Coordinates of C-alpha atoms in Angstrom, one line a residue:
X286 CA -74.5 5.7 -69.4
X287 CA -71.0 6.9 -68.3
X288 CA -71.6 9.4 -65.7
X289 CA -69.4 12.8 -65.7
X290 CA -67.8 11.1 -62.3
X291 CA -66.4 7.7 -64.3
X292 CA -65.4 10.0 -67.1
X293 CA -63.0 12.2 -64.5
X294 CA -62.0 9.0 -62.6
X295 CA -60.7 7.8 -65.9
X296 CA -58.9 10.3 -66.6
X297 CA -57.4 10.8 -63.1
X298 CA -56.4 6.9 -63.7
X299 CA -54.7 7.3 -67.1
X300 CA -52.6 10.2 -65.7
X301 CA -51.3 8.1 -62.8
X302 CA -50.4 5.5 -65.1
X303 CA -46.9 6.5 -67.1
X304 CA -47.3 3.5 -69.2
X305 CA -49.8 0.5 -69.4
X306 CA -49.5 -2.6 -72.2
X307 CA -52.8 -2.6 -73.8
X308 CA -54.1 -4.1 -76.9
X309 CA -53.6 -2.0 -80.1
X310 CA -56.8 -0.1 -81.4
X311 CA -57.2 2.3 -84.3
X312 CA -61.1 2.9 -82.9
X313 CA -63.0 0.2 -85.2
X314 CA -65.3 -1.7 -82.9
X315 CA -65.0 -5.3 -82.5
X316 CA -61.0 -5.3 -81.9
X317 CA -59.8 -6.5 -78.6
X318 CA -56.6 -4.5 -77.2
X319 CA -55.1 -7.6 -75.9
X320 CA -54.8 -8.9 -79.5
X321 CA -52.1 -6.0 -80.4
X322 CA -48.6 -4.6 -79.0
X323 CA -47.9 -2.4 -76.0
X324 CA -49.2 1.0 -76.2
X325 CA -47.0 3.9 -75.1
X326 CA -48.3 6.8 -72.9
X327 CA -49.3 8.9 -75.7
X328 CA -51.0 6.4 -77.7
X329 CA -53.1 5.3 -74.4
X330 CA -54.2 8.5 -74.2
X331 CA -54.7 9.2 -77.5
X332 CA -57.1 5.8 -77.8
X333 CA -58.7 7.1 -74.5
X334 CA -59.7 10.7 -75.8
X335 CA -61.2 8.9 -79.0
X336 CA -63.1 6.9 -76.4
X337 CA -64.2 9.9 -74.6
X338 CA -65.0 11.4 -78.2
X339 CA -67.2 8.7 -79.0
X340 CA -68.9 8.4 -75.9
X341 CA -70.0 12.2 -76.2
X342 CA -71.1 11.7 -80.1
X343 CA -73.0 8.5 -78.8
X344 CA -74.7 10.5 -76.3
X345 CA -75.8 13.1 -79.0
X346 CA -77.0 10.4 -81.0
X347 CA -79.1 9.0 -78.0
X348 CA -78.0 5.6 -79.4
X349 CA -78.5 3.4 -76.6
X350 CA -76.6 0.4 -78.2
X351 CA -73.5 2.8 -78.8
X352 CA -73.4 4.1 -75.4
X353 CA -73.9 0.4 -73.8
X354 CA -70.7 -0.7 -75.8
X355 CA -69.0 2.4 -75.0
X356 CA -69.3 2.0 -71.6
X357 CA -68.4 -1.8 -71.3
X358 CA -65.1 -0.6 -73.8
X359 CA -64.3 1.6 -70.5
X360 CA -65.0 -1.1 -67.8
X361 CA -62.3 -3.3 -69.6
X362 CA -59.5 -0.6 -69.7
X363 CA -60.2 0.4 -66.2
X364 CA -59.9 -3.6 -65.4
X365 CA -57.1 -4.1 -67.6
X366 CA -55.1 -1.0 -66.1
X367 CA -55.9 -3.0 -62.3
X368 CA -55.1 -5.8 -63.5
X369 CA -51.4 -4.6 -64.6
X370 CA -51.2 -2.5 -61.2
X371 CA -52.0 -5.9 -59.1
X372 CA -49.2 -7.9 -61.1
X373 CA -46.7 -5.0 -60.6
X374 CA -47.6 -5.3 -57.0
X375 CA -47.3 -9.2 -56.6
X376 CA -44.0 -8.9 -58.5
X377 CA -42.4 -6.7 -56.0
X378 CA -43.9 -8.6 -53.1
X379 CA -42.5 -12.0 -54.3
X380 CA -39.2 -9.7 -54.8
X381 CA -39.2 -8.5 -51.3
X382 CA -40.2 -11.7 -49.9
X383 CA -37.3 -13.2 -51.6
X384 CA -35.1 -10.5 -50.5
X385 CA -35.4 -11.3 -47.0
X386 CA -35.6 -14.8 -47.4
X387 CA -32.2 -14.7 -48.6
X388 CA -31.1 -12.3 -45.6
X389 CA -32.8 -14.7 -43.0
X390 CA -31.2 -17.7 -45.0
X391 CA -27.4 -16.1 -45.5
X392 CA -27.2 -13.9 -42.7
X393 CA -23.5 -14.8 -40.0
X394 CA -26.2 -14.4 -37.3
X395 CA -28.2 -17.7 -35.8
X396 CA -31.7 -17.1 -36.5
X397 CA -34.9 -19.8 -35.3
X398 CA -38.2 -19.9 -35.0
X399 CA -40.3 -21.6 -32.5
X400 CA -43.8 -22.2 -31.4
X401 CA -45.1 -22.8 -28.4
X402 CA -43.9 -26.3 -27.6
X403 CA -40.6 -25.1 -28.5
X404 CA -40.0 -26.9 -31.7
X405 CA -37.9 -25.4 -34.8
X406 CA -40.8 -24.4 -36.8
X407 CA -37.6 -22.4 -39.2
X408 CA -34.2 -22.1 -39.2
X409 CA -31.2 -20.6 -41.2
X410 CA -28.0 -22.0 -42.0
X411 CA -26.0 -19.8 -39.5
X412 CA -27.7 -21.6 -36.7
X413 CA -28.1 -24.9 -38.3
X414 CA -24.4 -24.8 -38.5
X415 CA -24.2 -24.4 -34.3
X416 CA -26.5 -28.3 -34.2
X417 CA -23.9 -29.3 -36.9
X418 CA -27.2 -30.6 -39.2
X419 CA -28.5 -29.3 -41.9
X420 CA -31.3 -27.0 -41.3
X421 CA -34.3 -29.3 -43.5
X422 CA -33.2 -31.9 -40.9
X423 CA -34.1 -29.5 -37.9
X424 CA -37.1 -28.5 -38.8
X425 CA -40.2 -29.7 -36.4
X426 CA -37.2 -30.9 -34.0
X427 CA -37.6 -30.1 -30.3
X428 CA -35.4 -27.5 -29.1
X429 CA -34.6 -29.5 -25.8
X430 CA -33.0 -32.6 -27.4
X431 CA -29.9 -30.6 -28.2
X432 CA -29.7 -29.1 -24.7
X433 CA -26.9 -30.1 -22.6
X434 CA -28.5 -32.3 -19.9
X435 CA -31.9 -31.7 -21.5
X436 CA -32.4 -28.1 -19.3
X437 CA -35.9 -28.3 -20.2
X438 CA -37.2 -26.4 -17.2
X439 CA -34.9 -23.1 -18.2
X440 CA -35.5 -22.8 -21.9
X441 CA -39.9 -23.7 -21.3
X442 CA -39.6 -20.9 -18.9
X443 CA -38.3 -18.6 -21.4
X444 CA -40.7 -19.4 -24.3
X445 CA -43.7 -18.9 -21.6
X446 CA -42.3 -15.6 -20.9
X447 CA -42.3 -14.6 -24.7
X448 CA -45.3 -15.7 -25.3
X449 CA -47.0 -14.4 -22.3
X450 CA -45.6 -10.9 -23.3
X451 CA -48.3 -8.5 -24.9
X452 CA -46.2 -5.6 -25.3
X453 CA -45.9 -2.9 -28.3
X454 CA -43.4 -3.2 -29.1
X455 CA -42.7 -6.7 -27.9
X456 CA -39.9 -7.2 -24.7
X457 CA -36.6 -9.3 -25.6
X458 CA -35.7 -12.2 -23.2
X459 CA -32.6 -13.4 -23.0
X460 CA -30.9 -16.9 -22.2
X461 CA -27.9 -18.9 -22.3
X462 CA -27.9 -22.4 -22.6
X463 CA -25.3 -25.1 -23.5
X464 CA -25.8 -26.8 -26.8
X465 CA -24.6 -30.5 -28.2
X466 CA -22.7 -29.5 -31.2
X467 CA -21.4 -32.0 -33.8
X468 CA -17.7 -32.0 -32.4
X469 CA -18.1 -30.3 -29.0
X470 CA -20.7 -28.6 -26.6
X471 CA -21.3 -25.0 -27.6
X472 CA -22.5 -22.1 -25.3
X473 CA -25.1 -20.1 -27.0
X474 CA -27.1 -16.5 -26.0
X475 CA -31.1 -16.9 -27.3
X476 CA -32.4 -13.6 -27.5
X477 CA -36.2 -13.9 -28.3
X478 CA -39.3 -12.0 -29.0
X479 CA -42.6 -12.8 -29.8
X480 CA -44.0 -12.2 -33.2
X481 CA -47.7 -12.7 -34.9
X482 CA -47.8 -14.3 -38.0
X483 CA -51.0 -15.6 -40.3
X484 CA -50.4 -19.0 -38.7
X485 CA -50.3 -17.3 -35.4
X486 CA -47.6 -16.1 -32.3
X487 CA -44.5 -17.5 -32.7
X488 CA -41.1 -16.9 -31.0
X489 CA -38.3 -15.4 -33.4
X490 CA -35.1 -15.9 -31.4
X491 CA -31.2 -14.7 -32.5
X492 CA -29.0 -17.7 -31.4
X493 CA -25.4 -16.0 -31.1
X494 CA -22.3 -18.3 -30.1
X495 CA -20.8 -16.9 -27.1
X496 CA -17.9 -20.1 -26.7
X497 CA -15.2 -18.1 -26.7
X498 CA -16.5 -15.4 -25.0
X499 CA -17.6 -18.0 -22.2
X500 CA -14.3 -19.6 -21.9
X501 CA -13.2 -16.3 -21.5
X502 CA -15.1 -15.3 -18.9
X503 CA -14.6 -18.8 -16.9
X504 CA -11.0 -18.3 -17.2
X505 CA -11.2 -15.0 -15.8
X506 CA -13.4 -16.2 -12.8
X507 CA -10.9 -19.4 -12.2
X508 CA -8.1 -16.5 -12.2
X509 CA -9.9 -14.5 -9.7
X510 CA -10.7 -17.6 -7.5
X511 CA -6.6 -18.1 -7.9
X512 CA -5.8 -15.0 -6.9
X513 CA -8.2 -14.7 -4.0
X514 CA -7.2 -18.2 -2.7
X515 CA -3.3 -17.2 -2.8
X516 CA -4.7 -14.1 -0.7
X517 CA -6.6 -16.0 1.5
X518 CA -3.0 -18.7 2.1
X519 CA -1.3 -15.6 3.1
X520 CA -0.9 -15.1 6.9
X521 CA -0.7 -11.7 6.5
X522 CA -3.4 -8.6 6.1
X523 CA -3.7 -8.1 2.6
X524 CA -5.3 -5.4 0.4
X525 CA -5.5 -4.6 -3.2
X526 CA -6.1 -1.0 -4.3
X527 CA -6.9 0.7 -7.4
X528 CA -5.4 3.9 -9.1
X529 CA -7.8 5.9 -6.7
X530 CA -7.3 4.0 -3.6
X531 CA -10.3 1.9 -3.7
X532 CA -10.4 -1.2 -2.2
X533 CA -10.5 -4.0 -5.0
X534 CA -9.8 -7.2 -2.8
X535 CA -9.2 -7.8 0.5
X536 CA -8.1 -11.7 1.9
X537 CA -9.3 -13.9 4.7
X538 CA -6.8 -12.5 7.1
X539 CA -8.0 -9.0 6.6
X540 CA -11.5 -10.2 7.0
X541 CA -10.0 -12.0 10.5
X542 CA -8.4 -9.2 12.0
X543 CA -11.0 -7.0 11.4
X544 CA -13.8 -9.2 13.1
X545 CA -12.2 -9.7 16.0
X546 CA -11.0 -6.5 16.8
X547 CA -14.7 -5.1 16.3
X548 CA -14.4 -3.9 12.6
X549 CA -17.7 -2.6 10.9
X550 CA -19.3 -5.5 8.3
X551 CA -18.0 -2.4 5.5
X552 CA -14.5 -2.4 6.8
X553 CA -14.6 -6.4 6.9
X554 CA -15.7 -6.8 3.4
X555 CA -13.9 -3.5 2.0
X556 CA -17.1 -2.6 0.7
X557 CA -16.9 0.8 -1.6
X558 CA -14.2 1.8 1.0
X559 CA -11.3 4.1 0.0
X560 CA -8.3 3.2 1.8
X561 CA -5.8 6.5 1.2
X562 CA -9.4 8.3 3.0
X563 CA -9.1 5.6 5.8
X564 CA -5.5 6.1 6.4
X565 CA -5.9 10.0 6.1
X566 CA -8.6 9.5 8.8
X567 CA -6.5 7.9 11.2
X568 CA -3.3 9.9 10.9
X569 CA -5.6 13.2 11.8
X570 CA -6.9 11.5 14.8
X571 CA -3.9 10.2 16.2
X572 CA -2.3 13.5 15.6
X573 CA -5.0 15.3 17.4
X574 CA -4.4 12.6 20.4
X575 CA -0.9 13.7 20.4
X576 CA 0.7 10.8 19.2
X577 CA 3.2 10.6 16.5
X578 CA 2.0 7.8 13.6
X579 CA 4.3 7.3 10.8
X580 CA 3.0 9.0 7.3
X581 CA 1.8 5.9 5.6
X582 CA -0.7 7.7 3.3
X583 CA 1.8 9.6 1.4
X584 CA 4.0 6.6 0.5
X585 CA 1.3 4.8 -0.7
X586 CA 0.2 7.4 -3.2
X587 CA 3.3 7.7 -4.6
X588 CA 4.0 3.7 -5.0
X589 CA 0.4 4.1 -6.8
X590 CA 1.4 7.2 -8.9
X591 CA 5.1 5.3 -9.9
X592 CA 6.7 7.6 -8.1
X593 CA 8.5 4.8 -6.2
X594 CA 9.1 1.5 -6.5
X595 CA 8.1 0.4 -2.8
X596 CA 7.5 1.4 0.9
X597 CA 7.9 0.1 4.0
X598 CA 6.5 1.2 7.6
X599 CA 6.6 -0.3 10.8
X600 CA 3.7 0.8 13.8
X601 CA 2.5 0.0 16.5
X602 CA -1.3 -1.2 17.0
X603 CA -1.6 -1.7 20.9
X604 CA -4.8 -2.9 22.3
X605 CA -6.0 -2.9 26.2
X606 CA -5.1 -6.6 26.1
X607 CA -2.1 -6.4 24.0
X608 CA 0.7 -4.9 22.5
X609 CA 1.4 -5.6 18.9
X610 CA 3.3 -4.1 16.0
X611 CA 3.0 -4.5 12.4
X612 CA 4.8 -3.8 9.2
X613 CA 3.2 -2.6 6.1
X614 CA 4.9 -3.4 3.0
X615 CA 3.4 -1.4 -0.4
X616 CA 4.1 -2.6 -3.6
X617 CA 2.8 -1.7 -7.0
X618 CA 0.8 -4.2 -9.4
X619 CA 2.7 -6.1 -11.9
X620 CA 2.3 -5.8 -15.6
X621 CA -0.4 -3.0 -16.9
X622 CA -2.4 -2.6 -13.9
X623 CA -2.3 0.5 -11.6
X624 CA -2.8 0.5 -8.0
X625 CA -1.0 -1.1 -5.1
X626 CA -1.0 -4.0 -3.1
X627 CA -0.6 -3.4 0.8
X628 CA 0.8 -6.0 3.0
X629 CA 0.4 -5.6 6.5
X630 CA 2.6 -8.3 8.6
X631 CA 2.4 -8.9 12.5
X632 CA 5.7 -8.5 13.8
X633 CA 4.6 -8.8 17.5
X634 CA 6.5 -11.7 17.8
X635 CA 10.2 -10.0 16.2
X636 CA 9.7 -7.6 18.1
X637 CA 9.2 -9.3 21.3
X638 CA 12.2 -11.2 20.2
X639 CA 14.4 -8.7 19.6
X640 CA 13.5 -6.7 22.7
X641 CA 14.5 -9.9 24.6
X642 CA 17.6 -10.1 22.8
X643 CA 18.2 -6.7 23.6
X644 CA 18.0 -7.3 27.0
X645 CA 20.5 -10.2 26.9
X646 CA 22.8 -8.4 24.7
X647 CA 22.4 -5.0 27.7
X648 CA 23.2 -7.7 30.3
X649 CA 26.0 -9.1 28.6
X650 CA 27.3 -5.9 28.0
X651 CA 27.2 -5.0 31.6
X652 CA 29.1 -8.3 32.4
X653 CA 31.4 -7.4 29.6
X654 CA 32.0 -4.0 31.1
X655 CA 32.4 -5.2 34.6
X656 CA 35.0 -7.6 33.2
X657 CA 36.7 -4.3 31.5
X658 CA 36.9 -2.7 35.0
X659 CA 38.6 -5.6 36.6
X660 CA 41.1 -5.6 33.7
X661 CA 41.6 -1.5 34.3
X662 CA 41.2 -1.7 38.5
X663 CA 45.0 -1.2 39.2
X664 CA 45.0 1.7 36.5
X665 CA 41.6 3.2 37.7
X666 CA 43.1 3.0 41.7
X667 CA 46.7 4.4 40.0
X668 CA 44.3 7.4 38.5
X669 CA 42.0 8.1 41.5
X670 CA 45.4 7.9 44.1
X671 CA 47.0 11.3 41.8
X672 CA 44.5 13.6 42.6
X673 CA 43.7 12.5 46.3
X674 CA 47.5 12.6 46.9
X675 CA 47.7 16.0 44.9
X676 CA 44.6 17.1 47.4
X677 CA 46.3 15.9 50.5
X678 CA 49.5 17.3 50.0
X679 CA 47.7 20.9 48.9
X680 CA 45.5 20.4 52.2
X681 CA 48.7 20.4 54.4
X682 CA 50.2 23.0 52.7
X683 CA 47.0 25.1 53.1
X684 CA 47.2 24.4 57.0
X685 CA 50.5 25.9 57.4
X686 CA 49.2 29.0 55.3
X687 CA 46.6 29.3 57.7
X688 CA 48.4 29.5 60.9
X689 CA 51.7 30.2 62.4
X690 CA 53.9 33.1 61.5
X691 CA 53.9 32.6 58.0
X692 CA 50.1 32.6 56.9
X693 CA 49.5 34.0 53.4
X694 CA 45.7 34.3 53.3
X695 CA 46.3 35.2 49.2
X696 CA 48.1 32.3 48.5
X697 CA 45.7 30.1 50.6
X698 CA 43.1 30.9 48.4
X699 CA 45.0 29.5 45.5
X700 CA 45.9 26.1 47.5
X701 CA 42.3 25.8 48.3
X702 CA 41.4 26.2 44.3
X703 CA 43.8 23.7 43.4
X704 CA 42.4 21.0 46.0
X705 CA 39.1 21.9 44.6
X706 CA 40.5 20.9 40.9
X707 CA 42.1 17.5 42.3
X708 CA 38.7 16.7 44.2
X709 CA 36.6 17.8 40.8
X710 CA 39.4 15.7 38.6
X711 CA 38.8 12.7 41.0
X712 CA 34.9 13.1 40.7
X713 CA 35.0 13.0 37.2
X714 CA 37.0 9.9 37.1
X715 CA 33.9 8.3 39.5
X716 CA 31.5 9.6 37.1
X717 CA 32.6 8.3 34.1
X718 CA 33.6 5.0 35.5
X719 CA 29.9 5.0 36.8
X720 CA 28.2 5.9 33.6
X721 CA 30.3 2.9 32.2
X722 CA 29.0 0.7 34.4
X723 CA 25.3 1.5 34.5
X724 CA 23.0 -0.6 33.1
X725 CA 20.7 0.8 30.8
X726 CA 18.5 0.7 27.6
X727 CA 20.8 2.1 24.5
X728 CA 19.9 6.2 24.3
X729 CA 21.4 8.0 21.2
X730 CA 21.9 11.6 21.8
X731 CA 23.7 14.3 19.4
X732 CA 27.2 14.2 20.9
X733 CA 30.7 15.6 19.5
X734 CA 32.5 12.8 18.5
X735 CA 35.9 14.0 19.6
X736 CA 34.6 14.1 23.1
X737 CA 33.3 10.6 23.3
X738 CA 37.0 9.4 21.7
X739 CA 38.9 10.9 24.6
X740 CA 36.6 10.2 27.6
X741 CA 37.7 6.4 26.3
X742 CA 41.1 7.1 25.5
X743 CA 40.9 8.6 29.4
X744 CA 39.6 5.3 30.9
X745 CA 42.3 3.4 29.3
X746 CA 45.5 5.9 29.2
X747 CA 46.5 4.3 32.8
X748 CA 45.8 1.0 32.0
X749 CA 48.4 1.3 28.7
X750 CA 50.9 3.2 30.8
X751 CA 51.0 0.8 33.3
X752 CA 52.0 -1.7 30.3
X753 CA 54.1 0.5 29.2
X754 CA 52.3 0.8 25.9
X755 CA 51.9 4.2 24.2
X756 CA 48.9 5.2 23.5
X757 CA 48.5 7.9 20.7
X758 CA 45.2 9.3 18.7
X759 CA 45.6 10.7 14.9
X760 CA 42.1 13.0 13.9
X761 CA 41.2 15.8 12.0
X762 CA 41.2 19.3 13.4
X763 CA 37.5 19.4 13.3
X764 CA 35.2 16.5 13.6
X765 CA 31.4 17.0 13.8
X766 CA 28.9 15.8 15.9
X767 CA 27.3 12.3 15.8
X768 CA 23.8 10.9 17.0
X769 CA 24.9 7.9 19.1
X770 CA 25.4 6.5 22.4
X771 CA 28.4 7.4 24.2
X772 CA 28.6 5.1 26.6
X773 CA 28.2 2.4 24.2
X774 CA 30.6 3.9 21.9
X775 CA 33.2 4.0 24.5
X776 CA 32.7 0.2 25.6
X777 CA 33.7 -0.8 22.1
X778 CA 36.9 1.6 22.1
X779 CA 38.1 0.5 25.7
X780 CA 37.6 -3.3 24.5
X781 CA 39.6 -3.1 21.2
X782 CA 42.3 -0.8 23.5
X783 CA 42.3 -3.2 26.3
X784 CA 42.7 -6.4 23.9
X785 CA 45.5 -4.1 21.9
X786 CA 47.4 -3.7 25.1
X787 CA 47.1 -7.4 26.1
X788 CA 48.3 -8.9 22.9
X789 CA 51.4 -6.4 23.0
X790 CA 52.3 -7.2 26.7
X791 CA 51.9 -11.1 25.9
X792 CA 54.0 -11.0 22.5
X793 CA 56.5 -8.3 23.7
X794 CA 57.9 -6.6 20.7
X795 CA 60.4 -3.7 20.9
X796 CA 57.6 -1.0 19.4
X797 CA 54.9 -1.0 22.0
X798 CA 52.0 1.5 20.2
X799 CA 48.7 1.6 19.6
X800 CA 47.2 3.8 17.2
X801 CA 43.8 5.2 17.2
X802 CA 43.0 7.0 13.8
X803 CA 40.0 8.3 12.7
X804 CA 38.8 8.9 9.1
X805 CA 36.3 11.3 8.3
X806 CA 34.0 9.8 5.6
X807 CA 31.0 11.3 3.3
X808 CA 28.4 9.5 5.7
X809 CA 30.2 7.4 8.4
X810 CA 33.1 8.2 10.8
X811 CA 35.7 5.3 10.8
X812 CA 38.2 4.4 13.6
X813 CA 41.5 2.4 13.1
X814 CA 42.8 0.6 16.1
X815 CA 46.0 -0.9 15.2
X816 CA 48.5 -2.4 17.8
X817 CA 52.3 -3.7 17.3
X818 CA 51.0 -7.1 18.7
X819 CA 51.6 -10.5 16.9
X820 CA 48.4 -10.3 14.9
X821 CA 45.8 -11.9 13.7
X822 CA 45.7 -15.6 12.5
X823 CA 43.8 -15.7 8.7
X824 CA 42.0 -18.7 9.8
X825 CA 40.7 -17.3 13.1
X826 CA 39.6 -13.9 12.1
X827 CA 35.9 -14.0 11.9
X828 CA 35.9 -16.7 14.6
X829 CA 37.2 -13.9 17.2
X830 CA 33.4 -12.3 17.1
X831 CA 32.0 -15.7 18.3
X832 CA 30.6 -15.5 21.8
X833 CA 33.0 -17.5 23.9
X834 CA 36.1 -17.4 21.6
X835 CA 38.9 -16.0 23.2
X836 CA 42.8 -16.4 22.4
X837 CA 43.5 -15.6 26.3
X838 CA 42.9 -18.3 29.1
X839 CA 41.5 -15.8 31.7
X840 CA 39.1 -14.2 28.8
X841 CA 35.5 -14.9 28.8
X842 CA 35.2 -14.4 24.6
X843 CA 32.6 -12.1 24.9
X844 CA 33.9 -8.9 24.6
X845 CA 34.5 -8.6 20.6
X846 CA 30.7 -10.5 20.3
X847 CA 29.3 -7.6 22.0
X848 CA 31.5 -4.9 20.6
X849 CA 30.5 -6.0 17.1
X850 CA 26.8 -6.0 18.6
X851 CA 27.1 -2.6 20.0
X852 CA 28.4 -1.2 16.3
X853 CA 25.7 -3.2 14.1
X854 CA 22.6 -1.9 17.5
X855 CA 24.4 1.8 16.6
X856 CA 24.3 1.6 12.6
X857 CA 27.8 0.7 12.1
X858 CA 30.4 -2.1 11.5
X859 CA 33.2 -3.3 13.2
X860 CA 35.6 -5.9 11.4
X861 CA 39.4 -7.0 12.0
X862 CA 42.2 -7.2 9.6
X863 CA 45.8 -8.2 9.7
X864 CA 48.2 -5.2 9.0
X865 CA 50.5 -4.8 6.5
X866 CA 53.9 -4.5 8.5
X867 CA 53.0 -5.9 12.2
X868 CA 50.0 -6.2 14.5
X869 CA 46.6 -6.2 13.6
X870 CA 43.6 -3.5 12.9
X871 CA 40.7 -3.4 14.0
X872 CA 38.1 -0.9 12.0
X873 CA 34.7 -0.1 13.9
X874 CA 32.3 2.6 11.8
X875 CA 29.7 5.0 12.9
X876 CA 27.0 6.8 10.7
X877 CA 27.0 10.7 10.4
X878 CA 24.2 12.5 12.0
X879 CA 21.7 13.5 9.6
X880 CA 20.2 16.7 9.8

């Protein structure tokens, strides 16, 4: 008999099924449900209700045969329902399997399944394309066959790591290999995990073609190596900075300099260092020690921030063993990169050569000044004799005023004051001559420019008068102060005026005049020395400034060469031009003092 629990279970089963395909039945015995068409939900429920009613009637009639038949009929319906459910599940499983198989085969990413020996168990079309062969020909092939150089060890170690992993979820393992392709070698990345299947463990691998990325990385590395090789080949110490001032790269000269001077390993290799912070610390330390070093940090930062196109500065870096000077040049990185390149060039040899040249120039200038004194000797003697003669005359007058019946103390005081004036005048002349002849290094001071010019004219005034040459100064009423070496400026003017006097004296023109004109500009002051001499040959205008070049047999040819060197050392220029009417013009410029 059908117990109540089974009857309740059958009712619940029928409620869960919206529509089931059963054989049609009108309740008559002997008809099988599979012989008729499909039943909808209402008919199935009606059939089940009829079956339940018949079961209850049979229970009341106590018909054992009828109860057995009804029980068997209920089992038949239940099995039919389970069969239908199983068919649906099987269809869904096949659909899902086909779906995932399609995803595996048609995926744009390569998939490969390996066994523990490294043989290909399954492969999709994208992965097979990397091998250049059909997928069905690759099944069962060992993967090592396609590796460039047959690098079995790395791939086998990769497989061992995958199959040895027992984590949940499984870990992913990466490997980069080169494959033989149909036309060229390809670089692939393998990303593998362990997967358990009905046939055992297998290695499921995603195969990515990274040939383009690998070639781009190789080009980048080659470019970096080329850049580093270029940096290492340069003799200067070079450091490359990012926008924040951190050091990106240094060259071999930098590392060698740091090692030779006891620098730390971090400074030698420039690891995790901020160059701007190093410069700021050095500047603060030097300022605390009372030394004056150039403010390099601000200039470098302005270049990095594109507020200036470049920055350069010279600085000293002396050691107990030697004196050294360096030139720092800072330039921004080119292209779209932000940052700067800082170059430290050792200019010790240049500075020493400049110092030697300066000493040689000063020595030659001293010789030239002595030569000028020889030229001015007769005039200087005449100029010295005048105050000394006047002083002697006043001394005689003072003696008469101090003794005898005509003694006059008040006039005696006046005469003594005049004697003092003449002695002071003679002393001033000697002091100017001594300063002019003194050999020393160039020293710039802030002086009134008119005072410098008049001192030079006083030195040559008597020389021009002895040769019957009129000397005239044309200058604005107000002249500024300039930062210069007054003795060096006087030497240039004395040389130009003496040359002009000798040129006029040799040519013997009817007009014997030299004009020193002062022209005040916005950034410089210009002196134009014009004479009425024979003028300058057009083909020898520049040759006049060559050493040992002279138009006079008695001259050494040093004056104009030294004068031009002095003018350039003072930051000015010296050149010659023919006068439009007669004679020659020499132009001498000096920069104005910047406050």
